[in-house]
Short mmCIF file of N, CA, C and O and ligand atoms in Angstrom, two decimals:
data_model
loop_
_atom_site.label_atom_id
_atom_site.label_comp_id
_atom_site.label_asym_id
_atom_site.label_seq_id
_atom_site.Cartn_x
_atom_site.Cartn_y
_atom_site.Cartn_z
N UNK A 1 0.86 -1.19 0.00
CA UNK A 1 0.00 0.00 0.00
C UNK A 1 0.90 1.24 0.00
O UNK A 1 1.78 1.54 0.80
N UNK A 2 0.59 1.70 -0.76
CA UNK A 2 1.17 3.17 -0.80
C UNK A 2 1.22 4.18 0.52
O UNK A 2 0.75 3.80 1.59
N UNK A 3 1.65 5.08 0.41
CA UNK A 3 1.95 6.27 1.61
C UNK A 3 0.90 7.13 1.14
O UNK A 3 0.95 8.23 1.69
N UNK A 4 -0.27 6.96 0.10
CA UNK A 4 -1.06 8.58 -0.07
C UNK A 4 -1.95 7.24 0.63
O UNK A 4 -2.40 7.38 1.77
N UNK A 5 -2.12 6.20 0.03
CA UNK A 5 -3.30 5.39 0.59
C UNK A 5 -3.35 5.01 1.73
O UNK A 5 -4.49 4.83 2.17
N UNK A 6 -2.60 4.82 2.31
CA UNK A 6 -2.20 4.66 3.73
C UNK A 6 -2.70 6.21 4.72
O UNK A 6 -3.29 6.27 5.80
N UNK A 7 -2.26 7.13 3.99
CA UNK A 7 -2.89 8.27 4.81
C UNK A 7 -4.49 8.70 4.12
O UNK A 7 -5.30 9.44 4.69
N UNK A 8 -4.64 8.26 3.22
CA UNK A 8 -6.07 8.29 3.27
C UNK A 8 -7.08 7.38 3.62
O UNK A 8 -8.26 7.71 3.62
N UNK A 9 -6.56 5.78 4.05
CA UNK A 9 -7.61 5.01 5.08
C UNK A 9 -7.13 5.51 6.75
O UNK A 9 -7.81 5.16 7.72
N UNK A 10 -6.01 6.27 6.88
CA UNK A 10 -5.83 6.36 8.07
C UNK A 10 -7.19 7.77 8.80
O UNK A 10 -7.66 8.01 9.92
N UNK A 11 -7.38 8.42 7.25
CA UNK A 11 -7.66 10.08 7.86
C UNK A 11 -8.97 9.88 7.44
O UNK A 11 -9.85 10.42 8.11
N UNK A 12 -9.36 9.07 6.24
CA UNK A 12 -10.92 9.10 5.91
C UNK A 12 -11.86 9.20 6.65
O UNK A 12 -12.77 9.87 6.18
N UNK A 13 -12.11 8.53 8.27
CA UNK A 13 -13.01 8.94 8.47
C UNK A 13 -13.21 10.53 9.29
O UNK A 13 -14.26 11.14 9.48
N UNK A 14 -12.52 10.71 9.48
CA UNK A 14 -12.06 12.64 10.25
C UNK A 14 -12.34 13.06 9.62
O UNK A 14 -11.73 14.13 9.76
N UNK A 15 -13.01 13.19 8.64
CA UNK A 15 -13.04 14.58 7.41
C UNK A 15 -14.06 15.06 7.76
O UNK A 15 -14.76 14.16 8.23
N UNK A 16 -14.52 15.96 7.79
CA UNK A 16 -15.64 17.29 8.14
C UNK A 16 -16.04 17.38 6.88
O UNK A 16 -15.29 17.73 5.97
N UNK A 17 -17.69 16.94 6.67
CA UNK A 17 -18.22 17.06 5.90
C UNK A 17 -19.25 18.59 6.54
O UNK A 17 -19.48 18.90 7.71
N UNK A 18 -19.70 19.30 5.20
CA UNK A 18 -20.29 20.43 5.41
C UNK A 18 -21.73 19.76 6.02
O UNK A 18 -21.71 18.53 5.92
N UNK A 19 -22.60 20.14 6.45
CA UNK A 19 -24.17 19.88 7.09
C UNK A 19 -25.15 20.71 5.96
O UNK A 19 -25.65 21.78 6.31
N UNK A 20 -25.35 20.30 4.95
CA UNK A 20 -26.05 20.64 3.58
C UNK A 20 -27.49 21.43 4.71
O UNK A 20 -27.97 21.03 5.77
N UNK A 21 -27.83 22.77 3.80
CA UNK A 21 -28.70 23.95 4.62
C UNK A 21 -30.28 23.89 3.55
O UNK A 21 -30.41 24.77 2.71
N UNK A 22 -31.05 23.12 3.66
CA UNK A 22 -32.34 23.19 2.59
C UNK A 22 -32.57 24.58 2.50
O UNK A 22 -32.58 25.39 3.43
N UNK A 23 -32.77 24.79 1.19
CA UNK A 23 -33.33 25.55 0.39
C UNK A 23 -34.64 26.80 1.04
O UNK A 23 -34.75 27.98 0.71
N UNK A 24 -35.24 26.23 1.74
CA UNK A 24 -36.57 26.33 2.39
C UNK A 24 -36.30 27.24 3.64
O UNK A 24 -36.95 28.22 4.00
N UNK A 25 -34.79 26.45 4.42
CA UNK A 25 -34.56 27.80 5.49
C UNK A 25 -33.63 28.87 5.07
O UNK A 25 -33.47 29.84 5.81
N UNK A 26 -32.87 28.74 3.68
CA UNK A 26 -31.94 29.77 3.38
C UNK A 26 -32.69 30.65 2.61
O UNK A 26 -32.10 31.64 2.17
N UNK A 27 -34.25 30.45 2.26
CA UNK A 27 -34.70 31.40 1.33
C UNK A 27 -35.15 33.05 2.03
O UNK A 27 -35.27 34.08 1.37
N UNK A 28 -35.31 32.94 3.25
CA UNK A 28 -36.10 33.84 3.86
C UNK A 28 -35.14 35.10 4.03
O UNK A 28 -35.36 36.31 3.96
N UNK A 29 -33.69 34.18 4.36
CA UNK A 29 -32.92 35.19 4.84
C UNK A 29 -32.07 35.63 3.34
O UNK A 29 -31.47 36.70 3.35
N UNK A 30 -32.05 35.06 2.50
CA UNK A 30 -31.80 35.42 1.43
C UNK A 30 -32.67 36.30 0.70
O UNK A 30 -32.21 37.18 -0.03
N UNK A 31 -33.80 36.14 0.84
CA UNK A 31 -35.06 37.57 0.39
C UNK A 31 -34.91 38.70 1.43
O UNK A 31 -35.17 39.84 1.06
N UNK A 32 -34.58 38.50 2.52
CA UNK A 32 -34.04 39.51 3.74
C UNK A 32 -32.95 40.59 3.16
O UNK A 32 -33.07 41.81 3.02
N UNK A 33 -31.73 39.64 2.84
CA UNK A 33 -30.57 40.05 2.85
C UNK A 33 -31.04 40.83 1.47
O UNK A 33 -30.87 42.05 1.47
N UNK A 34 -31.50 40.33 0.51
CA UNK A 34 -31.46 41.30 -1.02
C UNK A 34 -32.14 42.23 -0.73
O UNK A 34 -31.94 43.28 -1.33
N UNK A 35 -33.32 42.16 0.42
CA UNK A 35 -33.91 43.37 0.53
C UNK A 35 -33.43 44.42 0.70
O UNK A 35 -33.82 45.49 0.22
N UNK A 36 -32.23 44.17 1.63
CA UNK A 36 -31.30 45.27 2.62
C UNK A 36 -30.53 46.01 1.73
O UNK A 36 -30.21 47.20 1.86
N UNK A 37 -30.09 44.90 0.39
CA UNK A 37 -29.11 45.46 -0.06
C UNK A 37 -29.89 46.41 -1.13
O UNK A 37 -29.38 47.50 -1.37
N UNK A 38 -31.14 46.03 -1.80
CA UNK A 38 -31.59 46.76 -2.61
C UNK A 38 -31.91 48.04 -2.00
O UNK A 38 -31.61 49.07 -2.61
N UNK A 39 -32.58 48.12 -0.69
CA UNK A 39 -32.44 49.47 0.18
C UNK A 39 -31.35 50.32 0.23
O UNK A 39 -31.41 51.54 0.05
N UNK A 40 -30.12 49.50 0.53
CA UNK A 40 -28.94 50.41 0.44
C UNK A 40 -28.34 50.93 -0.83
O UNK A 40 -27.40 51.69 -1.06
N UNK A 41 -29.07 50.39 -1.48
CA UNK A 41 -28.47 50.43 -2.99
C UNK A 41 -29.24 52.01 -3.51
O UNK A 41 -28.77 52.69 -4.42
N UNK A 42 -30.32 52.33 -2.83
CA UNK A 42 -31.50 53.47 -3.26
C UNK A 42 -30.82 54.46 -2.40
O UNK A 42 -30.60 55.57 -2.89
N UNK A 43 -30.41 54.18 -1.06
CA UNK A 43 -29.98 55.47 -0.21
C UNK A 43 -29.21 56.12 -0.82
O UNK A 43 -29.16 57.35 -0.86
N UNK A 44 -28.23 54.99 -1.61
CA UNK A 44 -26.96 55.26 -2.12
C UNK A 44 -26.78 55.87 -3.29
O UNK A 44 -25.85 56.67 -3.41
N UNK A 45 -27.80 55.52 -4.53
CA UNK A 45 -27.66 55.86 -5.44
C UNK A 45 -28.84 56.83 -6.01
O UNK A 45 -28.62 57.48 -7.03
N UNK A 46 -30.44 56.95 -5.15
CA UNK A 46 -31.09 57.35 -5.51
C UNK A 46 -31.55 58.64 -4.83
O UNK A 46 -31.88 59.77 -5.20
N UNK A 47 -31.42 57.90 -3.51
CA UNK A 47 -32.03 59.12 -2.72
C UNK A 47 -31.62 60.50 -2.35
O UNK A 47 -30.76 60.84 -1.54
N UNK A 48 -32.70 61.53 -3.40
CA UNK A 48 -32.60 62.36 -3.38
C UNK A 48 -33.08 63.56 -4.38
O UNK A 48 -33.65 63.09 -5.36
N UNK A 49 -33.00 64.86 -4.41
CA UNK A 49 -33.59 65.73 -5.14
C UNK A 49 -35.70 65.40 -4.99
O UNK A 49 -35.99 64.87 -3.92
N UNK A 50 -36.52 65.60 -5.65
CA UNK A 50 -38.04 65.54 -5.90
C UNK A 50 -38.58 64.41 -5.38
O UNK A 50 -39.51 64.55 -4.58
N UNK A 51 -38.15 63.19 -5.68
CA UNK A 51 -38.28 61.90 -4.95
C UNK A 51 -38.14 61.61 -3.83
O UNK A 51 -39.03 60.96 -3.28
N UNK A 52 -36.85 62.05 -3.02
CA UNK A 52 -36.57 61.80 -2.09
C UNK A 52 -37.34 61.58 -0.87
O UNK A 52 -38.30 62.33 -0.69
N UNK A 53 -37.04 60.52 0.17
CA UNK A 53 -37.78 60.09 1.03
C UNK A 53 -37.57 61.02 2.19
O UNK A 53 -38.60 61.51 2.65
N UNK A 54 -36.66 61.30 2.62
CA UNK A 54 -36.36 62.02 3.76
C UNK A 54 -36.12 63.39 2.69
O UNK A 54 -35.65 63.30 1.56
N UNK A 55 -36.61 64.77 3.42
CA UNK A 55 -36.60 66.05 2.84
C UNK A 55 -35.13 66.44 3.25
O UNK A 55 -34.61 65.61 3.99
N UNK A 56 -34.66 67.08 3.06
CA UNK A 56 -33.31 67.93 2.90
C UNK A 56 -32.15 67.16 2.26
O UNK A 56 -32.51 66.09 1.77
N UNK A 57 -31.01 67.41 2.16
CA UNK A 57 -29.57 66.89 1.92
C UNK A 57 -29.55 65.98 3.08
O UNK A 57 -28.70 66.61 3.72
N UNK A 58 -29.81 65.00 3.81
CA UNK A 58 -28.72 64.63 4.99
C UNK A 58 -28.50 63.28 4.25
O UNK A 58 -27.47 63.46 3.61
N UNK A 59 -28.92 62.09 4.02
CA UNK A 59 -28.82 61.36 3.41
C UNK A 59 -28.07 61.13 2.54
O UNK A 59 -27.42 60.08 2.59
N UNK A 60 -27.90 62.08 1.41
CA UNK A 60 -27.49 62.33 0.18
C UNK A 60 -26.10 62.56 0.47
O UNK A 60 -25.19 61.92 -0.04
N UNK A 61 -25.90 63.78 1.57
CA UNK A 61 -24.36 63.73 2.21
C UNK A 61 -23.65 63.24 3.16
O UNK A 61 -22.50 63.47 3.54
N UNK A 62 -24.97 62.09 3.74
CA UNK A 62 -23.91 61.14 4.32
C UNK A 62 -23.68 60.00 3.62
O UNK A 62 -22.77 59.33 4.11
N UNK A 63 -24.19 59.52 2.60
CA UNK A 63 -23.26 58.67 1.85
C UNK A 63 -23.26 59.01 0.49
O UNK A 63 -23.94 58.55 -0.42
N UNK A 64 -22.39 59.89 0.49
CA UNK A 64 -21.89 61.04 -0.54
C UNK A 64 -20.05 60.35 -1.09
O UNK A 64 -19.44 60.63 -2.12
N UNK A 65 -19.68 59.52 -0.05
CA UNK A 65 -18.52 59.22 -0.83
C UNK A 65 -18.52 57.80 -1.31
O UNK A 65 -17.72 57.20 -2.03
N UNK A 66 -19.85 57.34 -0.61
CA UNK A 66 -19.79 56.12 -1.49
C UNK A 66 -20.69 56.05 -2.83
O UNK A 66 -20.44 55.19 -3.68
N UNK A 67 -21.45 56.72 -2.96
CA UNK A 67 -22.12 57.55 -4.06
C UNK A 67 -21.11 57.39 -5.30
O UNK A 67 -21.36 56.72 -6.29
N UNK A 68 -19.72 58.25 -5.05
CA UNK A 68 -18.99 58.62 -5.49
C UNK A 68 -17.94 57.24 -5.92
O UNK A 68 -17.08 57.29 -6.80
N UNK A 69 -18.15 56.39 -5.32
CA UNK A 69 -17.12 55.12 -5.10
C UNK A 69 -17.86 53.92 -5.94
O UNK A 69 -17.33 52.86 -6.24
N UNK A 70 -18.97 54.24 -6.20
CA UNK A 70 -20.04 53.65 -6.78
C UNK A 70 -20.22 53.61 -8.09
O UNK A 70 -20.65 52.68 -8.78
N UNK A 71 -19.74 55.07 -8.53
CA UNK A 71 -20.51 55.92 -9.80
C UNK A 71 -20.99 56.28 -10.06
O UNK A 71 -20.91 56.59 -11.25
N UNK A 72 -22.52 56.80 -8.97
CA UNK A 72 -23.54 56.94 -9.35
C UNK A 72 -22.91 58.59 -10.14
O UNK A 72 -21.82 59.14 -9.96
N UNK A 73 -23.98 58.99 -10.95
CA UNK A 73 -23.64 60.26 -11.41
C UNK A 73 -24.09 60.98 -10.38
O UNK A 73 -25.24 60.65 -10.10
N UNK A 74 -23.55 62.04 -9.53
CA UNK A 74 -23.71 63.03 -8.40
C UNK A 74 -23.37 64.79 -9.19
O UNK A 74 -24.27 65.42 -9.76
N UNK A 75 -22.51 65.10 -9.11
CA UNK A 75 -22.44 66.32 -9.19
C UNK A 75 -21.11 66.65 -10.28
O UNK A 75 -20.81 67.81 -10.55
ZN1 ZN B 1 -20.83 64.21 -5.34
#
């Protein structure tokens, strides 16, 4: 017997297999999580001027450099 086979009947059974996650409980937090991001994605890139959700600049200039880091067209 070889030295790879030898260390692979020695180690085979130790191996850490992952615990497979159904579909069914990763969906919720996955419609969660896109939600969040599609939210942040509007603070970031949309919100602001006539539309805007909150009235004045504050929004707009607090994430004004990621705006900028983004591409959105700003100023
Ligand atoms: Zn700007």
């Amino acid at each position: 017997m070889s030295t790879l086979l030898q260390h692979q009947a020695k180690f085979s059974g130790s191996i850490a297999t992952p615990a497979p996650i159904p579909l069914r409980e990763v969906m919720p937090w996955a419609l969660f999580g896109g939600l969040m991001m599609l939210l942040a994605i509007y603070f970031v890139g949309v919100e602001e001027g006539a539309l805007s959700v909150f009235a004045g600049s504050y929004v707009h200039e607090y994430v004004h450099d990621a705006r900028h880091l983004l591409g959105f067209p700003c100023h």
